[in-house]
Coordinates of C-alpha atoms in Angstrom, one line a residue:
X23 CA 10.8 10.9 13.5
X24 CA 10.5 13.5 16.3
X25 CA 7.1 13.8 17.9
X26 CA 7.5 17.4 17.3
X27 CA 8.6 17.4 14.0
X28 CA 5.6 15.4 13.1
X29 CA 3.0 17.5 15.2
X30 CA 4.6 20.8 13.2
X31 CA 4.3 19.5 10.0
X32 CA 0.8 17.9 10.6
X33 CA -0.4 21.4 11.9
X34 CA 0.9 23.6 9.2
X35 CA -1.0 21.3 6.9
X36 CA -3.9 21.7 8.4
X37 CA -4.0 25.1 8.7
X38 CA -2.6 25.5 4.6
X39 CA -5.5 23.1 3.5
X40 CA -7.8 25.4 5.2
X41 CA -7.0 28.7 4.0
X42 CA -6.6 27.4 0.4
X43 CA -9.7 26.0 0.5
X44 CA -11.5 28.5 1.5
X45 CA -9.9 30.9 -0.5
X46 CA -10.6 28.3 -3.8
X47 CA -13.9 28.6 -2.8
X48 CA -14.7 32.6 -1.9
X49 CA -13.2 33.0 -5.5
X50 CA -11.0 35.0 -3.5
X51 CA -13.0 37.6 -1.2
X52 CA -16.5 37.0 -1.8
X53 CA -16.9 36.0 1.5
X54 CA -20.6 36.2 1.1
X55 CA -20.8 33.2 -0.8
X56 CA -21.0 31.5 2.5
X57 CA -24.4 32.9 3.2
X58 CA -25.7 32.2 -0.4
X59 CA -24.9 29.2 -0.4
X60 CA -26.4 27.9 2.8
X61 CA -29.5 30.0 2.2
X62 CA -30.0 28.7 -1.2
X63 CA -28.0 25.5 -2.0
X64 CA -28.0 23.4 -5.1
X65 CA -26.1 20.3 -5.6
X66 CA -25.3 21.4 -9.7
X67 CA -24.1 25.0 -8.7
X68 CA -22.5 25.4 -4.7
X69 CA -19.5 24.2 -4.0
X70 CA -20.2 24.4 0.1
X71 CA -20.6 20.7 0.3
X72 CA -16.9 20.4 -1.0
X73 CA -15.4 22.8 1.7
X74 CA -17.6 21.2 4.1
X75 CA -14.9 17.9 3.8
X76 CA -11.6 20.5 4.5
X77 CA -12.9 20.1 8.1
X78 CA -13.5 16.3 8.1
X79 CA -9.9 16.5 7.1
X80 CA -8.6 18.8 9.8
X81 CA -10.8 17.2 12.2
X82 CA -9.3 13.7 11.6
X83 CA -5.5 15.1 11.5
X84 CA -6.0 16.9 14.5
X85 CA -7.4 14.8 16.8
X86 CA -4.5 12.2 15.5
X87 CA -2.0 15.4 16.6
X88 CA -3.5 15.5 20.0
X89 CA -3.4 12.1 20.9
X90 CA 0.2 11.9 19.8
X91 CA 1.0 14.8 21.5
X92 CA -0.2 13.4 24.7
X93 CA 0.5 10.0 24.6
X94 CA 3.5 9.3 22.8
X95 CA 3.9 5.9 23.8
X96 CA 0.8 4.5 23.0
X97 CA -0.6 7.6 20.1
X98 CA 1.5 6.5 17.1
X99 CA 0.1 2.6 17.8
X100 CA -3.1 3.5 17.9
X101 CA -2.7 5.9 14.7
X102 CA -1.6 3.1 12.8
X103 CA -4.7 1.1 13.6
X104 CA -6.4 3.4 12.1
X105 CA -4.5 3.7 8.9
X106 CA -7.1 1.7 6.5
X107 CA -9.9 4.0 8.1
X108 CA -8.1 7.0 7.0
X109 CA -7.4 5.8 3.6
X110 CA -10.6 4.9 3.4
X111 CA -12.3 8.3 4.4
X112 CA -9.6 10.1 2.4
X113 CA -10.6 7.7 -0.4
X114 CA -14.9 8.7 -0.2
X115 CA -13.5 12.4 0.2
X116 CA -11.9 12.1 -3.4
X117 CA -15.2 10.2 -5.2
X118 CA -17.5 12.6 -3.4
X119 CA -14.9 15.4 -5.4
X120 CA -15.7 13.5 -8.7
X121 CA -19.2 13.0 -8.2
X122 CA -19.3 16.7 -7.9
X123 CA -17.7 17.2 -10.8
X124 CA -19.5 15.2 -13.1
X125 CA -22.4 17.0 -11.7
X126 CA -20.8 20.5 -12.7
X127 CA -20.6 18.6 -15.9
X128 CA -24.1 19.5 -16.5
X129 CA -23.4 23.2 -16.5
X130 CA -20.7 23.9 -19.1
X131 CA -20.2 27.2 -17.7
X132 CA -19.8 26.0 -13.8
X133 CA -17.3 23.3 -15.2
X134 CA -15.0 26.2 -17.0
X135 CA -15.0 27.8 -13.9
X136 CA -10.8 28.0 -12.9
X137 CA -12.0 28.2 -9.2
X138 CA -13.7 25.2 -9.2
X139 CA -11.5 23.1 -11.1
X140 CA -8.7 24.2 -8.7
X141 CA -11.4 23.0 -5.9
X142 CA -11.4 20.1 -6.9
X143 CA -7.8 19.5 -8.1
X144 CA -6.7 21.0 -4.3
X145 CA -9.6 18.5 -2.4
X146 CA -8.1 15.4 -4.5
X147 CA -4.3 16.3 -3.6
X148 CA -5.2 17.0 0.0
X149 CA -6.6 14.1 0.5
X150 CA -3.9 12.2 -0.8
X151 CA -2.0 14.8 1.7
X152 CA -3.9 13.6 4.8
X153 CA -3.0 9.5 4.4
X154 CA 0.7 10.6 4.2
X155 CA 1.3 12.7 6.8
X156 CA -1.4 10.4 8.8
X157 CA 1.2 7.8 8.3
X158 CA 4.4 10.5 9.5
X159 CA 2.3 10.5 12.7
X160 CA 2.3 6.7 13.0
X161 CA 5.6 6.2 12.3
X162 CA 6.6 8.7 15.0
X163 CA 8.6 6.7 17.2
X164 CA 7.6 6.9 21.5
X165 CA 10.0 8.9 23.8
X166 CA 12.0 6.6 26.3
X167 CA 13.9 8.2 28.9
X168 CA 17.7 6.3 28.9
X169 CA 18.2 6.2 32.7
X170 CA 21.4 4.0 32.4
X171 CA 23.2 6.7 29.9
X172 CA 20.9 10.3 30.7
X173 CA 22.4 13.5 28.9
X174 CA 24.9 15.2 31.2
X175 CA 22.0 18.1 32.1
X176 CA 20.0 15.8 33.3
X177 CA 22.4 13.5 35.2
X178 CA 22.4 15.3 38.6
X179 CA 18.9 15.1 38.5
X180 CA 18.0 11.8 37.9
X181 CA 20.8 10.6 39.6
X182 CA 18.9 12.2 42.9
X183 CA 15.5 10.8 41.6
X184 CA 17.3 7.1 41.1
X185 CA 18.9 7.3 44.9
X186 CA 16.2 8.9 46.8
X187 CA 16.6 9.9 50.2
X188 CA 19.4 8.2 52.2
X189 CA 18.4 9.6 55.4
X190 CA 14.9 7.9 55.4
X191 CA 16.4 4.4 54.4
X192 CA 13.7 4.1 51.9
X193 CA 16.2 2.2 49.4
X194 CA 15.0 4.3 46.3
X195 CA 18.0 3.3 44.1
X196 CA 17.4 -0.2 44.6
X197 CA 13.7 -0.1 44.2
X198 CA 14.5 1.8 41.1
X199 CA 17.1 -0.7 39.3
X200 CA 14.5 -3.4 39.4
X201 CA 11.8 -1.2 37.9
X202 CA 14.4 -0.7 35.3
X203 CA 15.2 -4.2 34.8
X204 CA 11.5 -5.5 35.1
X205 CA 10.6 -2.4 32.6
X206 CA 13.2 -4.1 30.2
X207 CA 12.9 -7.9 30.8
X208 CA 8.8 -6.5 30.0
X209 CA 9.7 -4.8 26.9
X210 CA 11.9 -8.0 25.5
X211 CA 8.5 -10.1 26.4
X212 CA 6.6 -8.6 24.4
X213 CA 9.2 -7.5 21.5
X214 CA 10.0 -3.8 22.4
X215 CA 13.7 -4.5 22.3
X216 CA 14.0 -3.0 18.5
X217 CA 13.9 -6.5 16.8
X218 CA 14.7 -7.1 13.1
X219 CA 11.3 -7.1 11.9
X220 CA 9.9 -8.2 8.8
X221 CA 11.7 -7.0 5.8
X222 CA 8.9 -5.0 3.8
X223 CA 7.0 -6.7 0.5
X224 CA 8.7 -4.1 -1.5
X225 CA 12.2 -4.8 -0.6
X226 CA 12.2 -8.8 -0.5
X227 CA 10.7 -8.4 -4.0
X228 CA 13.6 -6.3 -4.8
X229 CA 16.2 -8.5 -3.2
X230 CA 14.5 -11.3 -5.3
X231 CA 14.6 -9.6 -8.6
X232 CA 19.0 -9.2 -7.3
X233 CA 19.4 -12.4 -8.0
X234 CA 17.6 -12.0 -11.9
X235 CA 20.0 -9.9 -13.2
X236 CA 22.2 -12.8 -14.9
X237 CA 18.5 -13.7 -16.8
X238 CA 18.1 -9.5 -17.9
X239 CA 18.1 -10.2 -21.3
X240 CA 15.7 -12.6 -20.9
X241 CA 13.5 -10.8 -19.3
X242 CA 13.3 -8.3 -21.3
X243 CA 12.3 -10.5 -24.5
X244 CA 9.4 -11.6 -21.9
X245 CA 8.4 -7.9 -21.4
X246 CA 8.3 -6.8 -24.9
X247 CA 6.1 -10.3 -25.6
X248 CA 4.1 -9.4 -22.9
X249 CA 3.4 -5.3 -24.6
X250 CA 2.7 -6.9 -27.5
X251 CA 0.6 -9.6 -26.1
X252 CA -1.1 -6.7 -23.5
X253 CA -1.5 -4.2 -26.8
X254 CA -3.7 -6.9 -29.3
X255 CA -5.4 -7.6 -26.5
X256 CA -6.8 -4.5 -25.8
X257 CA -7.9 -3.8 -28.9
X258 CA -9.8 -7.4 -29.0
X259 CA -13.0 -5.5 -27.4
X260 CA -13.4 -2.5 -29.3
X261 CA -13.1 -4.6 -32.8
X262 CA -15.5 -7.2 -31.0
X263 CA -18.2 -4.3 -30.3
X264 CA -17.8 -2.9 -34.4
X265 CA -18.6 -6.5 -35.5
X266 CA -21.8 -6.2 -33.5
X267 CA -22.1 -3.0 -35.0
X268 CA -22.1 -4.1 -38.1
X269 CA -24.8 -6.5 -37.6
X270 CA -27.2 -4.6 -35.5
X271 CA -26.9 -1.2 -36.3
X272 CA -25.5 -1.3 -40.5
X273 CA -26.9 -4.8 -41.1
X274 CA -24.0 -4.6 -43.3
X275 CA -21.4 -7.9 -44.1
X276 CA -18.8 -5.4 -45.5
X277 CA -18.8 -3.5 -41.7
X278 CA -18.8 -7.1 -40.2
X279 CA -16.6 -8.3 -42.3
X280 CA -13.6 -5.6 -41.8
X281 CA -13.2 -5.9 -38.1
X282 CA -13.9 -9.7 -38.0
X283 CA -10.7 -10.0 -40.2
X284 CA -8.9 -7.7 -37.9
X285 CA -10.0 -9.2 -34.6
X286 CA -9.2 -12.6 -36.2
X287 CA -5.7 -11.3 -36.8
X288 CA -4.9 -9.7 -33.5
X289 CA -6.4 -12.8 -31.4
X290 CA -3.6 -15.4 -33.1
X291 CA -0.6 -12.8 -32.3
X292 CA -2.0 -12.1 -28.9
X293 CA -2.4 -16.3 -28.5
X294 CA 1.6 -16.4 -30.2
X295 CA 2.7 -13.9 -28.0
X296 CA 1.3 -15.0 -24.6
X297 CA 2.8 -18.5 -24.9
X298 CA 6.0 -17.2 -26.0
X299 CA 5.6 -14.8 -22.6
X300 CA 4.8 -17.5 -20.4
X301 CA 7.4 -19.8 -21.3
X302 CA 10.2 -17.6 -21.1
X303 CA 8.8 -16.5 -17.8
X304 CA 8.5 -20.0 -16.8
X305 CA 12.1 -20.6 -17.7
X306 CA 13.5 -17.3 -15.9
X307 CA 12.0 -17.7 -12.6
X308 CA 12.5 -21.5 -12.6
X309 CA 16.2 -20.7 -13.2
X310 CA 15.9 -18.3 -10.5
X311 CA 14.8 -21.6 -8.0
X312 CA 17.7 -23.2 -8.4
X313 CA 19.8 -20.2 -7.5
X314 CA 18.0 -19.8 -4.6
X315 CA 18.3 -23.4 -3.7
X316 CA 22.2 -22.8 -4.4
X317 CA 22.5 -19.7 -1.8
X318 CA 20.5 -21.3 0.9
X319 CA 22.6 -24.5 0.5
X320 CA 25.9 -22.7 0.5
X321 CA 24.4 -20.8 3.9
X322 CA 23.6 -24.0 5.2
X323 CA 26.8 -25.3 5.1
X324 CA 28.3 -22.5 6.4
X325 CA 26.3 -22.5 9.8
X326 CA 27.7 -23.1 13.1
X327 CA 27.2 -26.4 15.0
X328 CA 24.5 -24.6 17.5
X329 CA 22.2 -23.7 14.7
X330 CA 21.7 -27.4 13.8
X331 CA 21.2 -27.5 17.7
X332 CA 18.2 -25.7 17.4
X333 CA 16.7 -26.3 14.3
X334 CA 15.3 -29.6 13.0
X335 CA 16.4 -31.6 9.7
X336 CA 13.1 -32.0 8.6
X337 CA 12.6 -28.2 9.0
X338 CA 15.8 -27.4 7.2
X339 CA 15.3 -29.3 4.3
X340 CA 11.7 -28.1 4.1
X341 CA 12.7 -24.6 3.9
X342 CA 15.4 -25.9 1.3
X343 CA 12.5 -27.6 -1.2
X344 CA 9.5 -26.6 -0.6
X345 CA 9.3 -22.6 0.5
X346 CA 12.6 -21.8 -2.6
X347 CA 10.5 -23.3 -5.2
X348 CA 7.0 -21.6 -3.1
X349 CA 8.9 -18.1 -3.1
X350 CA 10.2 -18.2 -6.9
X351 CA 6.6 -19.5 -8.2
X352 CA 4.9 -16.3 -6.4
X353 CA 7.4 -13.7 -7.8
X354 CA 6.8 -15.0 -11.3
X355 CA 3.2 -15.5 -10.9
X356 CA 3.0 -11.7 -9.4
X357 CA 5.6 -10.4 -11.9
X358 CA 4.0 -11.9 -14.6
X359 CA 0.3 -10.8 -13.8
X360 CA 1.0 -6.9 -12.9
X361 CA 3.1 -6.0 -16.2
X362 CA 0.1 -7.9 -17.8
X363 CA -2.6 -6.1 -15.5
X364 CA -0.9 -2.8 -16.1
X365 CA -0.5 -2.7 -19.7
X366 CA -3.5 -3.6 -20.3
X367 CA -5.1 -1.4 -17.9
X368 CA -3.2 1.2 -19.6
X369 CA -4.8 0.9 -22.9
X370 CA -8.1 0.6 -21.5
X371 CA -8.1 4.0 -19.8
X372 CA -7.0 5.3 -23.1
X373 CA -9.8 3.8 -25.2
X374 CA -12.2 4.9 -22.3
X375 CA -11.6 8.2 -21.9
X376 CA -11.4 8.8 -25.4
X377 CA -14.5 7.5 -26.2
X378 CA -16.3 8.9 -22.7
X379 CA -14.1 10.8 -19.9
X380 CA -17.5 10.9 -17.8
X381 CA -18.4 7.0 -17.7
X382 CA -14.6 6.6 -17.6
X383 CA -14.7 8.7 -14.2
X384 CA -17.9 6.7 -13.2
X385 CA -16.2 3.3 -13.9
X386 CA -13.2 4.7 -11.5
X387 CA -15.4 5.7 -8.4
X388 CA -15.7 2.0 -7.5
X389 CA -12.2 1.2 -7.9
X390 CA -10.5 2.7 -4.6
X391 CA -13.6 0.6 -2.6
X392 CA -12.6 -2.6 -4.1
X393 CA -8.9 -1.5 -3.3
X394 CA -9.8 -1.5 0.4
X395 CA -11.1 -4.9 0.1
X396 CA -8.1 -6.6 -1.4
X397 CA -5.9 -4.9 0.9
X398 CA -7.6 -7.0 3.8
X399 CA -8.1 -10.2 1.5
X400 CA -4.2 -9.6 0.7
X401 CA -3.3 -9.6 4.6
X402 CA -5.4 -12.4 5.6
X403 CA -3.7 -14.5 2.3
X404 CA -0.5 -13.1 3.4
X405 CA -0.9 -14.8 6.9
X406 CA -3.1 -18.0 5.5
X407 CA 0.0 -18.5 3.4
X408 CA 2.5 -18.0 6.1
X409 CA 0.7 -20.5 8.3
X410 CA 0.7 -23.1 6.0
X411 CA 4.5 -23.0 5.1
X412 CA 4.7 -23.3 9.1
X413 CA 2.7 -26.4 9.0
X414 CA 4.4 -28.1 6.3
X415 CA 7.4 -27.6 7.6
X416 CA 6.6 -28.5 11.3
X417 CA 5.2 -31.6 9.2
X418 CA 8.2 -32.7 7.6
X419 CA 10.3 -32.3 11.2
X420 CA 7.7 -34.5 12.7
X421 CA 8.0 -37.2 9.5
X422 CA 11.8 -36.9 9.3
X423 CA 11.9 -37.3 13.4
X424 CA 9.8 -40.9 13.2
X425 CA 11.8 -42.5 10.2
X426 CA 14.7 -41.6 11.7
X427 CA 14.2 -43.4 14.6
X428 CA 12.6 -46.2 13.2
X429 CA 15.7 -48.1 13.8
X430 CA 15.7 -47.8 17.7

């Protein structure tokens, strides 16, 4: 994306976010709310402290804007750095918002208020805003000046830059090539030369779940397993907590008795159901191994003469046993955990807020911390797990290298 593009976009935002806000606030044009509010605040009533973050949010964007502007080489490096410290102001932003709503929550007629509500609906969807167009400025690509192929308005120009001055004899064209060259031969050192990176997590899952589509049918008796399975179990709490009740509270057998019948019932379909769901996952994804095994073979064979040149047998043939069977146990582990996960999570929220949307929002405000922390644990697993398929299979080079030459 365009530097400029980028800047624009990230500037009208900023200035939208500010005049909503502080219209959402005024209620409008009482502009002498400021002046009330600073003179007399209270946590349950002013809503000062919530405008207050619509210029830690402008602040952050802005400063990111200038440094991109300015340094377009280095700026959209350094933004990205800074990406989980965004998401992670962004993220106190939106509890702060909650917090202050569940304050509100005191004062029924505060809560019912339609300018606060949109408050705090516009401070949650602005901050969600601010980590996207955050990200639009890191993936803003740096400006690099084509001196072998400049556009023809330019050409005269750098074409006198690039020769210098003849008369002096300075030799400015040559001097200038082999800043060129040593500019490139830098920027293939250290990866610059637009490499195929690292396909994204998203699309090697994708690419992965391709090669499924023969077991669809399959799958799907595993996913409706796995809905029933997720469904009993969420009701196994709530029946768990109306047996207690029944004890404690009724001191009744006929209230313990009713959902101890019930809970009985739904923990031996949930226990039929989960093996069912495992086994036909099992089956899927080991079927999916051995047509990966199959594709990498028939590549294998395939290959030129020079790519047995430079990689080793007992690197091949690790990538051949152990990182297929590695890469279809991880898909089905994953696969199988976040349908799980998110059915399940699915009926909890429901259950929750039914019973209490306040402790429900309360439960929530520590969930985008713990979010931050998996994100790092998941990198650092990510790269644990890519060392250790490195190992193994510079192992298995070294161990097929000595027995072959056991011989000699």
């Amino acid at each position: 994306m365009r530097v400029v593009v980028a800047v624009c976009c990230n500037l009208l935002f900023i200035v939208v976010d500010i005049v909503v806000t502080t219209v959402l606030y005024i209620h409008g044009t009482r502009l002498a709310l400021f002046k009330e509010d600073l003179l007399n605040f209270d946590m349950f009533h002013s809503t000062l402290d919530i405008w207050v973050t619509v210029l830690v949010r402008a602040s952050w964007l802005l400063g990111a804007c200038v440094g991109v502007w300015r340094n377009t080489a280095e700026g959209p490096k350094r933004v990205s750095t800074c990406d989980s410290l965004t998401i992670f102001l962004c993220l106190v932003i939106m509890v702060y918002a909650i917090t202050k709503l569940l304050l509100f929550s005191e004062n029924g007629a505060s809560l019912s208020s339609p300018w606060f509500l949109s408050l705090f609906t516009w401070t949650c969807v602005s901050s969600l805003a601010t980590v996207f167009l955050w990200k639009v400025l890191a993936a803003v690509k740096p400006l690099r000046r084509n001196w072998k192929n400049p556009p023809a308005s330019e050409s005269s120009g750098i074409k006198d830059q690039l020769l210098g001055s003849e008369d002096d004899g300075s030799g400015g064209h040559a001097e200038r090539e082999e800043e060129v060259r040593d500019e490139e031969q830098s920027d293939k050192e250290n990866g610059k030369k637009e490499p195929k990176g690292e396909a994204p997590t998203t699309a090697t899952v994708g690419r992965l779940l391709k090669y499924c589509k023969k077991d669809a049918g399959l799958l799907g008796v595993a996913f409706l397993f796995l809905l029933i399975c997720a469904f009993c179990e969420a009701f196994i709490p709530y029946y768990t907590g109306q047996a207690i009740d029944g004890i404690v509270i009724h001191k009744s057998m006929a209230y313990f008795t009713q959902p101890i019948v019930i809970l009985s019932a739904l923990a031996f379909v949930s226990s039929i159901t989960m093996g069912v769901r495992g086994g036909v996952f099992s089956l899927t994804f080991a079927r999916l191994n051995v047509r990966l095994r199959n594709l990498l073979f028939r590549s294998l064979i395939h290959q030129e003469m020079g790519f047995f040149d430079e990689n080793h047998t007992g690197d091949i043939i690790s990538r051949l046993t152990s990182d297929t069977t590695q890469v279809s146990d991880l898909i089905s582990e994953n696969i199988n955990l976040f349908l799980r996960s998110l059915v399940k999570s699915l009926g909890y929220c429901a259950f929750m807020f039914t019973m209490s949307w306040k402790l429900s929002l309360v439960t929530f405000m520590g969930f985008p911390f713990i979010a931050i922390v998996s994100k790092f644990y998941g990198q650092y697993y990510k790269k644990l797990a890519k060392d250790v398929q490195n190992a193994l299979a510079q192992a298995n080079k070294v161990a097929e290298e000595c027995i072959s030459s056991m011989k000699t």
